[in-house]
Amino acid sequence: MEQLLDKFGRKISYLRLAVTDRCNFRCQYCMPAEGIQIVERAELLTFKEMYRITRVLSELGVNKVRLTGGEPFVRRDFMKFLESLSFNDRLDQINITTNGALIGEHIAALEKMKINAVNLSIDSLKEENFNTIVRRKSFQKVIQVLNDLEQSSIRLKLNIVTLPGVNTDEILDFVALTKEKDIAVRFIEEMPFNGKGLRETKELWNYTKIYDHITNHFQDIEKIDNGKSSTSHNFRVKGYKGTFGIIPAFTRTICGDCNRIRITATGLFKNCLFDQGVFNVRDFIRKGASDDDLKQLFINTVHHKPENGFVAEKMRGTDIVSESMSTIGG
Ligand code: SAM
Ligand code: SF4
C-alpha cells in the first residue's frame, strides 16, 4: 500500500478534520466576543467531499480521524456524516472534540457507532467561571454531558486550556477528579490562536510550570506511556482511576513524533498546526481531480512536512500567527 511518509521518516496516520468554522460558544482564548468572520456556506467542504478525502487518505494509511471545528455538532447532518465514516473499515478510531453543548442527546447513538473517544472542552468546574470563559451560560449542560459520557462506553478526555489567573487555581481540582473517575484530564498550554495574536498575560503557565504545580501537591505520580505519537505527556496519581496529561501545544516539545495532518473546514490542507496551509483540497476536488490525483498530491505534500512547529511558523514569513482555533480546526 502507498503510504504518507515525510522526509524525516514519520508516517502520517492521523487526520484532524474540521467540519465547520461555526461555533455556538465564544471562548475567550479562541475568538473575540463578536465571533469570527465565518465563510460563505458554499466555501465549506461538503460532507460528500469530506467523506471522499477521508476515504482516499485511509487508502494511504490514515487509520485515525478526529472531527473538530468550530463546533462539530452545530453543523446540520453531522451525525449522518459520522455514521457514514463509521462504515469505513480502514479507520480504527473516530474521535470527536466538542464543547459539549449539543452532544447530550446523541450519546447513545455515538456508542452504537465506532466512536472511540470524545474530547470534551471544559475549562472550569465552577459555573460562573466556566460561563465567563465561554461567554455562554452552558455550564449545567456541559457538566451533565461530562457525567453522561463518563457512564457511557466512549472514552472521555477533558481538554482544559490553562489560562493564567483564570483557571490555574483549579488545576489541582481537575487532577483530583481523576481519583474516582476513569477519565483523562489534559491541560493545554494556551496558544495565540484567538483571532488577535498572543494575549497579554501576567504569568506564563507552560508545561514545566503546570507539571511542577501538580507534582508539588501530588507526590506519588507515575508516568504513563501512551505511545510515541501522543499529543500529551501523561501521568497518574498512584491509586487513582483516571490520568492527567499536559499538552505542550505552544512550547512544542512533542513535534518530533508527529503523525498528524489537518484539513480545515474550507479544505485547506495543513502539515502542521503552525503552518499557513499548504494547498486547498476543496478547489482541487472541484476542478475534477481523480482519486489518483488526490493521492499523489497528498503523498507529495506530506513529504514536505516541516520538522517541527517552530520551523513551520518561521516558514510563514512575516505573517503573525493569529487566526482563531475555530478556523484552523483544533
Ligand atoms: N469547539 C470544539 C471544542 O471547543 O472542543 C472543537 C474545536 S476547539 C478549536 C478544539 C480545542 O482547541 C478545544 O479543546 C479548545 O479548548 C482548544 N483551543 C482553542 N483555542 C485555543 C488556544 N488559543 N490555545 C490552546 N487551545 C485552544
Ligand atoms: Fe468554539 Fe471550541 Fe473555539 Fe470555544 S474553543 S469558541 S467551543 S471552537
JSON list of N, CA, C and O in Angstrom, two decimals, residues 159-215:
[
{"chain": "A", "resi": 159, "resn": "ASN", "atom": "N", "xyz": [-10.41, 18.49, 27.92]},
{"chain": "A", "resi": 159, "resn": "ASN", "atom": "CA", "xyz": [-9.42, 19.47, 27.47]},
{"chain": "A", "resi": 159, "resn": "ASN", "atom": "C", "xyz": [-9.58, 20.74, 28.30]},
{"chain": "A", "resi": 159, "resn": "ASN", "atom": "O", "xyz": [-10.67, 21.32, 28.34]},
{"chain": "A", "resi": 160, "resn": "ILE", "atom": "N", "xyz": [-8.50, 21.15, 28.93]},
{"chain": "A", "resi": 160, "resn": "ILE", "atom": "CA", "xyz": [-8.55, 22.38, 29.73]},
{"chain": "A", "resi": 160, "resn": "ILE", "atom": "C", "xyz": [-7.44, 23.30, 29.24]},
{"chain": "A", "resi": 160, "resn": "ILE", "atom": "O", "xyz": [-6.26, 22.97, 29.33]},
{"chain": "A", "resi": 161, "resn": "VAL", "atom": "N", "xyz": [-7.82, 24.43, 28.67]},
{"chain": "A", "resi": 161, "resn": "VAL", "atom": "CA", "xyz": [-6.79, 25.39, 28.27]},
{"chain": "A", "resi": 161, "resn": "VAL", "atom": "C", "xyz": [-6.35, 26.12, 29.54]},
{"chain": "A", "resi": 161, "resn": "VAL", "atom": "O", "xyz": [-7.19, 26.64, 30.29]},
{"chain": "A", "resi": 162, "resn": "THR", "atom": "N", "xyz": [-5.06, 26.13, 29.80]},
{"chain": "A", "resi": 162, "resn": "THR", "atom": "CA", "xyz": [-4.54, 26.69, 31.04]},
{"chain": "A", "resi": 162, "resn": "THR", "atom": "C", "xyz": [-4.44, 28.21, 30.91]},
{"chain": "A", "resi": 162, "resn": "THR", "atom": "O", "xyz": [-3.61, 28.72, 30.15]},
{"chain": "A", "resi": 163, "resn": "LEU", "atom": "N", "xyz": [-5.31, 28.91, 31.63]},
{"chain": "A", "resi": 163, "resn": "LEU", "atom": "CA", "xyz": [-5.42, 30.36, 31.49]},
{"chain": "A", "resi": 163, "resn": "LEU", "atom": "C", "xyz": [-4.94, 31.04, 32.77]},
{"chain": "A", "resi": 163, "resn": "LEU", "atom": "O", "xyz": [-5.64, 30.98, 33.80]},
{"chain": "A", "resi": 164, "resn": "PRO", "atom": "N", "xyz": [-3.75, 31.64, 32.72]},
{"chain": "A", "resi": 164, "resn": "PRO", "atom": "CA", "xyz": [-3.16, 32.22, 33.93]},
{"chain": "A", "resi": 164, "resn": "PRO", "atom": "C", "xyz": [-4.13, 33.15, 34.66]},
{"chain": "A", "resi": 164, "resn": "PRO", "atom": "O", "xyz": [-4.72, 34.05, 34.06]},
{"chain": "A", "resi": 165, "resn": "GLY", "atom": "N", "xyz": [-4.31, 32.89, 35.95]},
{"chain": "A", "resi": 165, "resn": "GLY", "atom": "CA", "xyz": [-5.15, 33.75, 36.77]},
{"chain": "A", "resi": 165, "resn": "GLY", "atom": "C", "xyz": [-6.64, 33.55, 36.55]},
{"chain": "A", "resi": 165, "resn": "GLY", "atom": "O", "xyz": [-7.47, 34.18, 37.22]},
{"chain": "A", "resi": 166, "resn": "VAL", "atom": "N", "xyz": [-7.03, 32.71, 35.59]},
{"chain": "A", "resi": 166, "resn": "VAL", "atom": "CA", "xyz": [-8.44, 32.50, 35.31]},
{"chain": "A", "resi": 166, "resn": "VAL", "atom": "C", "xyz": [-8.89, 31.12, 35.80]},
{"chain": "A", "resi": 166, "resn": "VAL", "atom": "O", "xyz": [-9.90, 30.98, 36.48]},
{"chain": "A", "resi": 167, "resn": "ASN", "atom": "N", "xyz": [-8.09, 30.10, 35.46]},
{"chain": "A", "resi": 167, "resn": "ASN", "atom": "CA", "xyz": [-8.46, 28.75, 35.93]},
{"chain": "A", "resi": 167, "resn": "ASN", "atom": "C", "xyz": [-7.27, 27.97, 36.50]},
{"chain": "A", "resi": 167, "resn": "ASN", "atom": "O", "xyz": [-7.39, 26.78, 36.79]},
{"chain": "A", "resi": 168, "resn": "THR", "atom": "N", "xyz": [-6.13, 28.65, 36.63]},
{"chain": "A", "resi": 168, "resn": "THR", "atom": "CA", "xyz": [-4.95, 27.93, 37.15]},
{"chain": "A", "resi": 168, "resn": "THR", "atom": "C", "xyz": [-5.15, 27.50, 38.60]},
{"chain": "A", "resi": 168, "resn": "THR", "atom": "O", "xyz": [-4.52, 26.54, 39.06]},
{"chain": "A", "resi": 169, "resn": "ASP", "atom": "N", "xyz": [-6.06, 28.20, 39.31]},
{"chain": "A", "resi": 169, "resn": "ASP", "atom": "CA", "xyz": [-6.35, 27.77, 40.70]},
{"chain": "A", "resi": 169, "resn": "ASP", "atom": "C", "xyz": [-7.19, 26.50, 40.73]},
{"chain": "A", "resi": 169, "resn": "ASP", "atom": "O", "xyz": [-7.44, 25.94, 41.80]},
{"chain": "A", "resi": 170, "resn": "GLU", "atom": "N", "xyz": [-7.62, 26.01, 39.56]},
{"chain": "A", "resi": 170, "resn": "GLU", "atom": "CA", "xyz": [-8.44, 24.80, 39.52]},
{"chain": "A", "resi": 170, "resn": "GLU", "atom": "C", "xyz": [-7.69, 23.58, 39.01]},
{"chain": "A", "resi": 170, "resn": "GLU", "atom": "O", "xyz": [-8.25, 22.49, 38.88]},
{"chain": "A", "resi": 171, "resn": "ILE", "atom": "N", "xyz": [-6.41, 23.77, 38.70]},
{"chain": "A", "resi": 171, "resn": "ILE", "atom": "CA", "xyz": [-5.63, 22.65, 38.13]},
{"chain": "A", "resi": 171, "resn": "ILE", "atom": "C", "xyz": [-5.67, 21.44, 39.06]},
{"chain": "A", "resi": 171, "resn": "ILE", "atom": "O", "xyz": [-5.93, 20.30, 38.63]},
{"chain": "A", "resi": 172, "resn": "LEU", "atom": "N", "xyz": [-5.47, 21.68, 40.35]},
{"chain": "A", "resi": 172, "resn": "LEU", "atom": "CA", "xyz": [-5.43, 20.56, 41.30]},
{"chain": "A", "resi": 172, "resn": "LEU", "atom": "C", "xyz": [-6.81, 19.91, 41.42]},
{"chain": "A", "resi": 172, "resn": "LEU", "atom": "O", "xyz": [-6.93, 18.70, 41.61]},
{"chain": "A", "resi": 173, "resn": "ASP", "atom": "N", "xyz": [-7.88, 20.73, 41.32]},
{"chain": "A", "resi": 173, "resn": "ASP", "atom": "CA", "xyz": [-9.25, 20.18, 41.38]},
{"chain": "A", "resi": 173, "resn": "ASP", "atom": "C", "xyz": [-9.49, 19.22, 40.20]},
{"chain": "A", "resi": 173, "resn": "ASP", "atom": "O", "xyz": [-10.13, 18.18, 40.34]},
{"chain": "A", "resi": 174, "resn": "PHE", "atom": "N", "xyz": [-8.99, 19.62, 39.04]},
{"chain": "A", "resi": 174, "resn": "PHE", "atom": "CA", "xyz": [-9.16, 18.75, 37.87]},
{"chain": "A", "resi": 174, "resn": "PHE", "atom": "C", "xyz": [-8.41, 17.43, 38.07]},
{"chain": "A", "resi": 174, "resn": "PHE", "atom": "O", "xyz": [-8.91, 16.35, 37.74]},
{"chain": "A", "resi": 175, "resn": "VAL", "atom": "N", "xyz": [-7.18, 17.51, 38.62]},
{"chain": "A", "resi": 175, "resn": "VAL", "atom": "CA", "xyz": [-6.42, 16.27, 38.87]},
{"chain": "A", "resi": 175, "resn": "VAL", "atom": "C", "xyz": [-7.18, 15.42, 39.89]},
{"chain": "A", "resi": 175, "resn": "VAL", "atom": "O", "xyz": [-7.29, 14.19, 39.74]},
{"chain": "A", "resi": 176, "resn": "ALA", "atom": "N", "xyz": [-7.74, 16.08, 40.90]},
{"chain": "A", "resi": 176, "resn": "ALA", "atom": "CA", "xyz": [-8.47, 15.35, 41.95]},
{"chain": "A", "resi": 176, "resn": "ALA", "atom": "C", "xyz": [-9.68, 14.59, 41.37]},
{"chain": "A", "resi": 176, "resn": "ALA", "atom": "O", "xyz": [-10.07, 13.54, 41.88]},
{"chain": "A", "resi": 177, "resn": "LEU", "atom": "N", "xyz": [-10.26, 15.12, 40.30]},
{"chain": "A", "resi": 177, "resn": "LEU", "atom": "CA", "xyz": [-11.39, 14.45, 39.63]},
{"chain": "A", "resi": 177, "resn": "LEU", "atom": "C", "xyz": [-11.04, 13.04, 39.19]},
{"chain": "A", "resi": 177, "resn": "LEU", "atom": "O", "xyz": [-11.90, 12.16, 39.10]},
{"chain": "A", "resi": 178, "resn": "THR", "atom": "N", "xyz": [-9.75, 12.82, 38.89]},
{"chain": "A", "resi": 178, "resn": "THR", "atom": "CA", "xyz": [-9.34, 11.52, 38.35]},
{"chain": "A", "resi": 178, "resn": "THR", "atom": "C", "xyz": [-9.23, 10.44, 39.43]},
{"chain": "A", "resi": 178, "resn": "THR", "atom": "O", "xyz": [-8.97, 9.29, 39.15]},
{"chain": "A", "resi": 179, "resn": "LYS", "atom": "N", "xyz": [-9.45, 10.85, 40.68]},
{"chain": "A", "resi": 179, "resn": "LYS", "atom": "CA", "xyz": [-9.38, 9.85, 41.76]},
{"chain": "A", "resi": 179, "resn": "LYS", "atom": "C", "xyz": [-10.49, 8.80, 41.59]},
{"chain": "A", "resi": 179, "resn": "LYS", "atom": "O", "xyz": [-10.22, 7.60, 41.61]},
{"chain": "A", "resi": 180, "resn": "GLU", "atom": "N", "xyz": [-11.71, 9.28, 41.36]},
{"chain": "A", "resi": 180, "resn": "GLU", "atom": "CA", "xyz": [-12.84, 8.36, 41.24]},
{"chain": "A", "resi": 180, "resn": "GLU", "atom": "C", "xyz": [-13.32, 8.17, 39.81]},
{"chain": "A", "resi": 180, "resn": "GLU", "atom": "O", "xyz": [-14.09, 7.27, 39.53]},
{"chain": "A", "resi": 181, "resn": "LYS", "atom": "N", "xyz": [-12.91, 9.06, 38.92]},
{"chain": "A", "resi": 181, "resn": "LYS", "atom": "CA", "xyz": [-13.42, 8.98, 37.54]},
{"chain": "A", "resi": 181, "resn": "LYS", "atom": "C", "xyz": [-12.33, 8.44, 36.61]},
{"chain": "A", "resi": 181, "resn": "LYS", "atom": "O", "xyz": [-11.21, 8.97, 36.60]},
{"chain": "A", "resi": 182, "resn": "ASP", "atom": "N", "xyz": [-12.70, 7.47, 35.79]},
{"chain": "A", "resi": 182, "resn": "ASP", "atom": "CA", "xyz": [-11.74, 6.91, 34.84]},
{"chain": "A", "resi": 182, "resn": "ASP", "atom": "C", "xyz": [-11.73, 7.78, 33.57]},
{"chain": "A", "resi": 182, "resn": "ASP", "atom": "O", "xyz": [-12.24, 7.39, 32.52]},
{"chain": "A", "resi": 183, "resn": "ILE", "atom": "N", "xyz": [-11.17, 8.96, 33.72]},
{"chain": "A", "resi": 183, "resn": "ILE", "atom": "CA", "xyz": [-11.12, 9.89, 32.60]},
{"chain": "A", "resi": 183, "resn": "ILE", "atom": "C", "xyz": [-9.68, 10.40, 32.44]},
{"chain": "A", "resi": 183, "resn": "ILE", "atom": "O", "xyz": [-8.88, 10.25, 33.36]},
{"chain": "A", "resi": 184, "resn": "ALA", "atom": "N", "xyz": [-9.39, 10.97, 31.27]},
{"chain": "A", "resi": 184, "resn": "ALA", "atom": "CA", "xyz": [-8.06, 11.56, 31.05]},
{"chain": "A", "resi": 184, "resn": "ALA", "atom": "C", "xyz": [-8.22, 13.08, 31.02]},
{"chain": "A", "resi": 184, "resn": "ALA", "atom": "O", "xyz": [-8.89, 13.62, 30.13]},
{"chain": "A", "resi": 185, "resn": "VAL", "atom": "N", "xyz": [-7.66, 13.72, 32.02]},
{"chain": "A", "resi": 185, "resn": "VAL", "atom": "CA", "xyz": [-7.74, 15.18, 32.12]},
{"chain": "A", "resi": 185, "resn": "VAL", "atom": "C", "xyz": [-6.45, 15.75, 31.51]},
{"chain": "A", "resi": 185, "resn": "VAL", "atom": "O", "xyz": [-5.37, 15.32, 31.86]},
{"chain": "A", "resi": 186, "resn": "ARG", "atom": "N", "xyz": [-6.59, 16.68, 30.54]},
{"chain": "A", "resi": 186, "resn": "ARG", "atom": "CA", "xyz": [-5.38, 17.18, 29.89]},
{"chain": "A", "resi": 186, "resn": "ARG", "atom": "C", "xyz": [-5.32, 18.71, 29.90]},
{"chain": "A", "resi": 186, "resn": "ARG", "atom": "O", "xyz": [-6.27, 19.37, 29.49]},
{"chain": "A", "resi": 187, "resn": "PHE", "atom": "N", "xyz": [-4.21, 19.22, 30.37]},
{"chain": "A", "resi": 187, "resn": "PHE", "atom": "CA", "xyz": [-4.02, 20.68, 30.43]},
{"chain": "A", "resi": 187, "resn": "PHE", "atom": "C", "xyz": [-3.27, 21.11, 29.17]},
{"chain": "A", "resi": 187, "resn": "PHE", "atom": "O", "xyz": [-2.21, 20.57, 28.86]},
{"chain": "A", "resi": 188, "resn": "ILE", "atom": "N", "xyz": [-3.85, 22.09, 28.48]},
{"chain": "A", "resi": 188, "resn": "ILE", "atom": "CA", "xyz": [-3.26, 22.55, 27.21]},
{"chain": "A", "resi": 188, "resn": "ILE", "atom": "C", "xyz": [-2.60, 23.90, 27.43]},
{"chain": "A", "resi": 188, "resn": "ILE", "atom": "O", "xyz": [-3.23, 24.81, 27.99]},
{"chain": "A", "resi": 189, "resn": "GLU", "atom": "N", "xyz": [-1.36, 24.05, 26.99]},
{"chain": "A", "resi": 189, "resn": "GLU", "atom": "CA", "xyz": [-0.74, 25.38, 27.01]},
{"chain": "A", "resi": 189, "resn": "GLU", "atom": "C", "xyz": [-1.53, 26.29, 26.07]},
{"chain": "A", "resi": 189, "resn": "GLU", "atom": "O", "xyz": [-1.87, 25.88, 24.95]},
{"chain": "A", "resi": 190, "resn": "GLU", "atom": "N", "xyz": [-1.78, 27.50, 26.51]},
{"chain": "A", "resi": 190, "resn": "GLU", "atom": "CA", "xyz": [-2.52, 28.43, 25.66]},
{"chain": "A", "resi": 190, "resn": "GLU", "atom": "C", "xyz": [-1.68, 28.82, 24.44]},
{"chain": "A", "resi": 190, "resn": "GLU", "atom": "O", "xyz": [-0.48, 29.05, 24.54]},
{"chain": "A", "resi": 191, "resn": "MET", "atom": "N", "xyz": [-2.33, 28.89, 23.29]},
{"chain": "A", "resi": 191, "resn": "MET", "atom": "CA", "xyz": [-1.65, 29.30, 22.06]},
{"chain": "A", "resi": 191, "resn": "MET", "atom": "C", "xyz": [-2.24, 30.62, 21.57]},
{"chain": "A", "resi": 191, "resn": "MET", "atom": "O", "xyz": [-3.33, 31.00, 22.02]},
{"chain": "A", "resi": 192, "resn": "PRO", "atom": "N", "xyz": [-1.56, 31.32, 20.66]},
{"chain": "A", "resi": 192, "resn": "PRO", "atom": "CA", "xyz": [-2.06, 32.64, 20.25]},
{"chain": "A", "resi": 192, "resn": "PRO", "atom": "C", "xyz": [-3.19, 32.59, 19.23]},
{"chain": "A", "resi": 192, "resn": "PRO", "atom": "O", "xyz": [-3.44, 33.58, 18.54]},
{"chain": "A", "resi": 193, "resn": "PHE", "atom": "N", "xyz": [-3.88, 31.44, 19.13]},
{"chain": "A", "resi": 193, "resn": "PHE", "atom": "CA", "xyz": [-4.91, 31.31, 18.09]},
{"chain": "A", "resi": 193, "resn": "PHE", "atom": "C", "xyz": [-6.28, 31.77, 18.59]},
{"chain": "A", "resi": 193, "resn": "PHE", "atom": "O", "xyz": [-7.15, 30.98, 18.91]},
{"chain": "A", "resi": 194, "resn": "ASN", "atom": "N", "xyz": [-6.45, 33.08, 18.66]},
{"chain": "A", "resi": 194, "resn": "ASN", "atom": "CA", "xyz": [-7.69, 33.61, 19.22]},
{"chain": "A", "resi": 194, "resn": "ASN", "atom": "C", "xyz": [-8.27, 34.71, 18.35]},
{"chain": "A", "resi": 194, "resn": "ASN", "atom": "O", "xyz": [-9.14, 35.46, 18.77]},
{"chain": "A", "resi": 195, "resn": "GLY", "atom": "N", "xyz": [-7.77, 34.83, 17.12]},
{"chain": "A", "resi": 195, "resn": "GLY", "atom": "CA", "xyz": [-8.26, 35.87, 16.22]},
{"chain": "A", "resi": 195, "resn": "GLY", "atom": "C", "xyz": [-7.51, 37.19, 16.37]},
{"chain": "A", "resi": 195, "resn": "GLY", "atom": "O", "xyz": [-7.74, 38.13, 15.63]},
{"chain": "A", "resi": 196, "resn": "LYS", "atom": "N", "xyz": [-6.61, 37.26, 17.37]},
{"chain": "A", "resi": 196, "resn": "LYS", "atom": "CA", "xyz": [-5.92, 38.54, 17.62]},
{"chain": "A", "resi": 196, "resn": "LYS", "atom": "C", "xyz": [-4.41, 38.42, 17.78]},
{"chain": "A", "resi": 196, "resn": "LYS", "atom": "O", "xyz": [-3.68, 39.37, 17.64]},
{"chain": "A", "resi": 197, "resn": "GLY", "atom": "N", "xyz": [-3.91, 37.23, 18.13]},
{"chain": "A", "resi": 197, "resn": "GLY", "atom": "CA", "xyz": [-2.49, 37.08, 18.45]},
{"chain": "A", "resi": 197, "resn": "GLY", "atom": "C", "xyz": [-2.34, 36.83, 19.94]},
{"chain": "A", "resi": 197, "resn": "GLY", "atom": "O", "xyz": [-3.34, 36.74, 20.66]},
{"chain": "A", "resi": 198, "resn": "LEU", "atom": "N", "xyz": [-1.10, 36.76, 20.39]},
{"chain": "A", "resi": 198, "resn": "LEU", "atom": "CA", "xyz": [-0.85, 36.38, 21.79]},
{"chain": "A", "resi": 198, "resn": "LEU", "atom": "C", "xyz": [-1.52, 37.33, 22.77]},
{"chain": "A", "resi": 198, "resn": "LEU", "atom": "O", "xyz": [-1.41, 38.53, 22.65]},
{"chain": "A", "resi": 199, "resn": "ARG", "atom": "N", "xyz": [-2.23, 36.74, 23.76]},
{"chain": "A", "resi": 199, "resn": "ARG", "atom": "CA", "xyz": [-2.88, 37.58, 24.77]},
{"chain": "A", "resi": 199, "resn": "ARG", "atom": "C", "xyz": [-1.83, 38.04, 25.76]},
{"chain": "A", "resi": 199, "resn": "ARG", "atom": "O", "xyz": [-0.86, 37.37, 26.01]},
{"chain": "A", "resi": 200, "resn": "GLU", "atom": "N", "xyz": [-2.08, 39.20, 26.33]},
{"chain": "A", "resi": 200, "resn": "GLU", "atom": "CA", "xyz": [-1.15, 39.64, 27.36]},
{"chain": "A", "resi": 200, "resn": "GLU", "atom": "C", "xyz": [-1.49, 38.93, 28.66]},
{"chain": "A", "resi": 200, "resn": "GLU", "atom": "O", "xyz": [-2.63, 38.96, 29.11]},
{"chain": "A", "resi": 201, "resn": "THR", "atom": "N", "xyz": [-0.51, 38.26, 29.23]},
{"chain": "A", "resi": 201, "resn": "THR", "atom": "CA", "xyz": [-0.78, 37.57, 30.49]},
{"chain": "A", "resi": 201, "resn": "THR", "atom": "C", "xyz": [0.34, 37.91, 31.47]},
{"chain": "A", "resi": 201, "resn": "THR", "atom": "O", "xyz": [1.47, 38.15, 31.09]},
{"chain": "A", "resi": 202, "resn": "LYS", "atom": "N", "xyz": [-0.05, 37.91, 32.74]},
{"chain": "A", "resi": 202, "resn": "LYS", "atom": "CA", "xyz": [0.93, 38.27, 33.76]},
{"chain": "A", "resi": 202, "resn": "LYS", "atom": "C", "xyz": [1.95, 37.16, 33.96]},
{"chain": "A", "resi": 202, "resn": "LYS", "atom": "O", "xyz": [3.12, 37.40, 34.19]},
{"chain": "A", "resi": 203, "resn": "GLU", "atom": "N", "xyz": [1.48, 35.92, 33.87]},
{"chain": "A", "resi": 203, "resn": "GLU", "atom": "CA", "xyz": [2.37, 34.79, 34.14]},
{"chain": "A", "resi": 203, "resn": "GLU", "atom": "C", "xyz": [2.36, 33.87, 32.93]},
{"chain": "A", "resi": 203, "resn": "GLU", "atom": "O", "xyz": [1.41, 33.84, 32.17]},
{"chain": "A", "resi": 204, "resn": "LEU", "atom": "N", "xyz": [3.41, 33.06, 32.82]},
{"chain": "A", "resi": 204, "resn": "LEU", "atom": "CA", "xyz": [3.46, 32.08, 31.75]},
{"chain": "A", "resi": 204, "resn": "LEU", "atom": "C", "xyz": [3.23, 30.70, 32.36]},
{"chain": "A", "resi": 204, "resn": "LEU", "atom": "O", "xyz": [4.04, 30.24, 33.18]},
{"chain": "A", "resi": 205, "resn": "TRP", "atom": "N", "xyz": [2.12, 30.08, 32.03]},
{"chain": "A", "resi": 205, "resn": "TRP", "atom": "CA", "xyz": [1.88, 28.72, 32.53]},
{"chain": "A", "resi": 205, "resn": "TRP", "atom": "C", "xyz": [2.22, 27.74, 31.41]},
{"chain": "A", "resi": 205, "resn": "TRP", "atom": "O", "xyz": [1.36, 27.34, 30.65]},
{"chain": "A", "resi": 206, "resn": "ASN", "atom": "N", "xyz": [3.50, 27.37, 31.35]},
{"chain": "A", "resi": 206, "resn": "ASN", "atom": "CA", "xyz": [3.90, 26.41, 30.33]},
{"chain": "A", "resi": 206, "resn": "ASN", "atom": "C", "xyz": [3.94, 25.02, 30.94]},
{"chain": "A", "resi": 206, "resn": "ASN", "atom": "O", "xyz": [3.60, 24.81, 32.11]},
{"chain": "A", "resi": 207, "resn": "TYR", "atom": "N", "xyz": [4.38, 24.07, 30.14]},
{"chain": "A", "resi": 207, "resn": "TYR", "atom": "CA", "xyz": [4.41, 22.67, 30.57]},
{"chain": "A", "resi": 207, "resn": "TYR", "atom": "C", "xyz": [5.09, 22.51, 31.93]},
{"chain": "A", "resi": 207, "resn": "TYR", "atom": "O", "xyz": [4.54, 21.90, 32.85]},
{"chain": "A", "resi": 208, "resn": "THR", "atom": "N", "xyz": [6.28, 23.09, 32.06]},
{"chain": "A", "resi": 208, "resn": "THR", "atom": "CA", "xyz": [7.07, 22.90, 33.29]},
{"chain": "A", "resi": 208, "resn": "THR", "atom": "C", "xyz": [6.33, 23.45, 34.50]},
{"chain": "A", "resi": 208, "resn": "THR", "atom": "O", "xyz": [6.30, 22.81, 35.56]},
{"chain": "A", "resi": 209, "resn": "LYS", "atom": "N", "xyz": [5.74, 24.63, 34.33]},
{"chain": "A", "resi": 209, "resn": "LYS", "atom": "CA", "xyz": [5.06, 25.23, 35.48]},
{"chain": "A", "resi": 209, "resn": "LYS", "atom": "C", "xyz": [3.84, 24.40, 35.88]},
{"chain": "A", "resi": 209, "resn": "LYS", "atom": "O", "xyz": [3.58, 24.20, 37.07]},
{"chain": "A", "resi": 210, "resn": "ILE", "atom": "N", "xyz": [3.11, 23.92, 34.91]},
{"chain": "A", "resi": 210, "resn": "ILE", "atom": "CA", "xyz": [1.92, 23.09, 35.21]},
{"chain": "A", "resi": 210, "resn": "ILE", "atom": "C", "xyz": [2.38, 21.80, 35.92]},
{"chain": "A", "resi": 210, "resn": "ILE", "atom": "O", "xyz": [1.83, 21.41, 36.96]},
{"chain": "A", "resi": 211, "resn": "TYR", "atom": "N", "xyz": [3.42, 21.19, 35.35]},
{"chain": "A", "resi": 211, "resn": "TYR", "atom": "CA", "xyz": [3.91, 19.92, 35.93]},
{"chain": "A", "resi": 211, "resn": "TYR", "atom": "C", "xyz": [4.41, 20.13, 37.37]},
{"chain": "A", "resi": 211, "resn": "TYR", "atom": "O", "xyz": [4.06, 19.36, 38.27]},
{"chain": "A", "resi": 212, "resn": "ASP", "atom": "N", "xyz": [5.20, 21.18, 37.57]},
{"chain": "A", "resi": 212, "resn": "ASP", "atom": "CA", "xyz": [5.74, 21.44, 38.91]},
{"chain": "A", "resi": 212, "resn": "ASP", "atom": "C", "xyz": [4.61, 21.70, 39.90]},
{"chain": "A", "resi": 212, "resn": "ASP", "atom": "O", "xyz": [4.64, 21.23, 41.03]},
{"chain": "A", "resi": 213, "resn": "HIS", "atom": "N", "xyz": [3.63, 22.47, 39.47]},
{"chain": "A", "resi": 213, "resn": "HIS", "atom": "CA", "xyz": [2.49, 22.80, 40.33]},
{"chain": "A", "resi": 213, "resn": "HIS", "atom": "C", "xyz": [1.78, 21.52, 40.79]},
{"chain": "A", "resi": 213, "resn": "HIS", "atom": "O", "xyz": [1.47, 21.35, 41.97]},
{"chain": "A", "resi": 214, "resn": "ILE", "atom": "N", "xyz": [1.57, 20.61, 39.86]},
{"chain": "A", "resi": 214, "resn": "ILE", "atom": "CA", "xyz": [0.84, 19.37, 40.19]},
{"chain": "A", "resi": 214, "resn": "ILE", "atom": "C", "xyz": [1.70, 18.47, 41.09]},
{"chain": "A", "resi": 214, "resn": "ILE", "atom": "O", "xyz": [1.22, 17.95, 42.10]},
{"chain": "A", "resi": 215, "resn": "THR", "atom": "N", "xyz": [2.97, 18.33, 40.71]},
{"chain": "A", "resi": 215, "resn": "THR", "atom": "CA", "xyz": [3.81, 17.37, 41.46]},
{"chain": "A", "resi": 215, "resn": "THR", "atom": "C", "xyz": [4.21, 17.91, 42.84]},
{"chain": "A", "resi": 215, "resn": "THR", "atom": "O", "xyz": [4.58, 17.14, 43.71]}
]
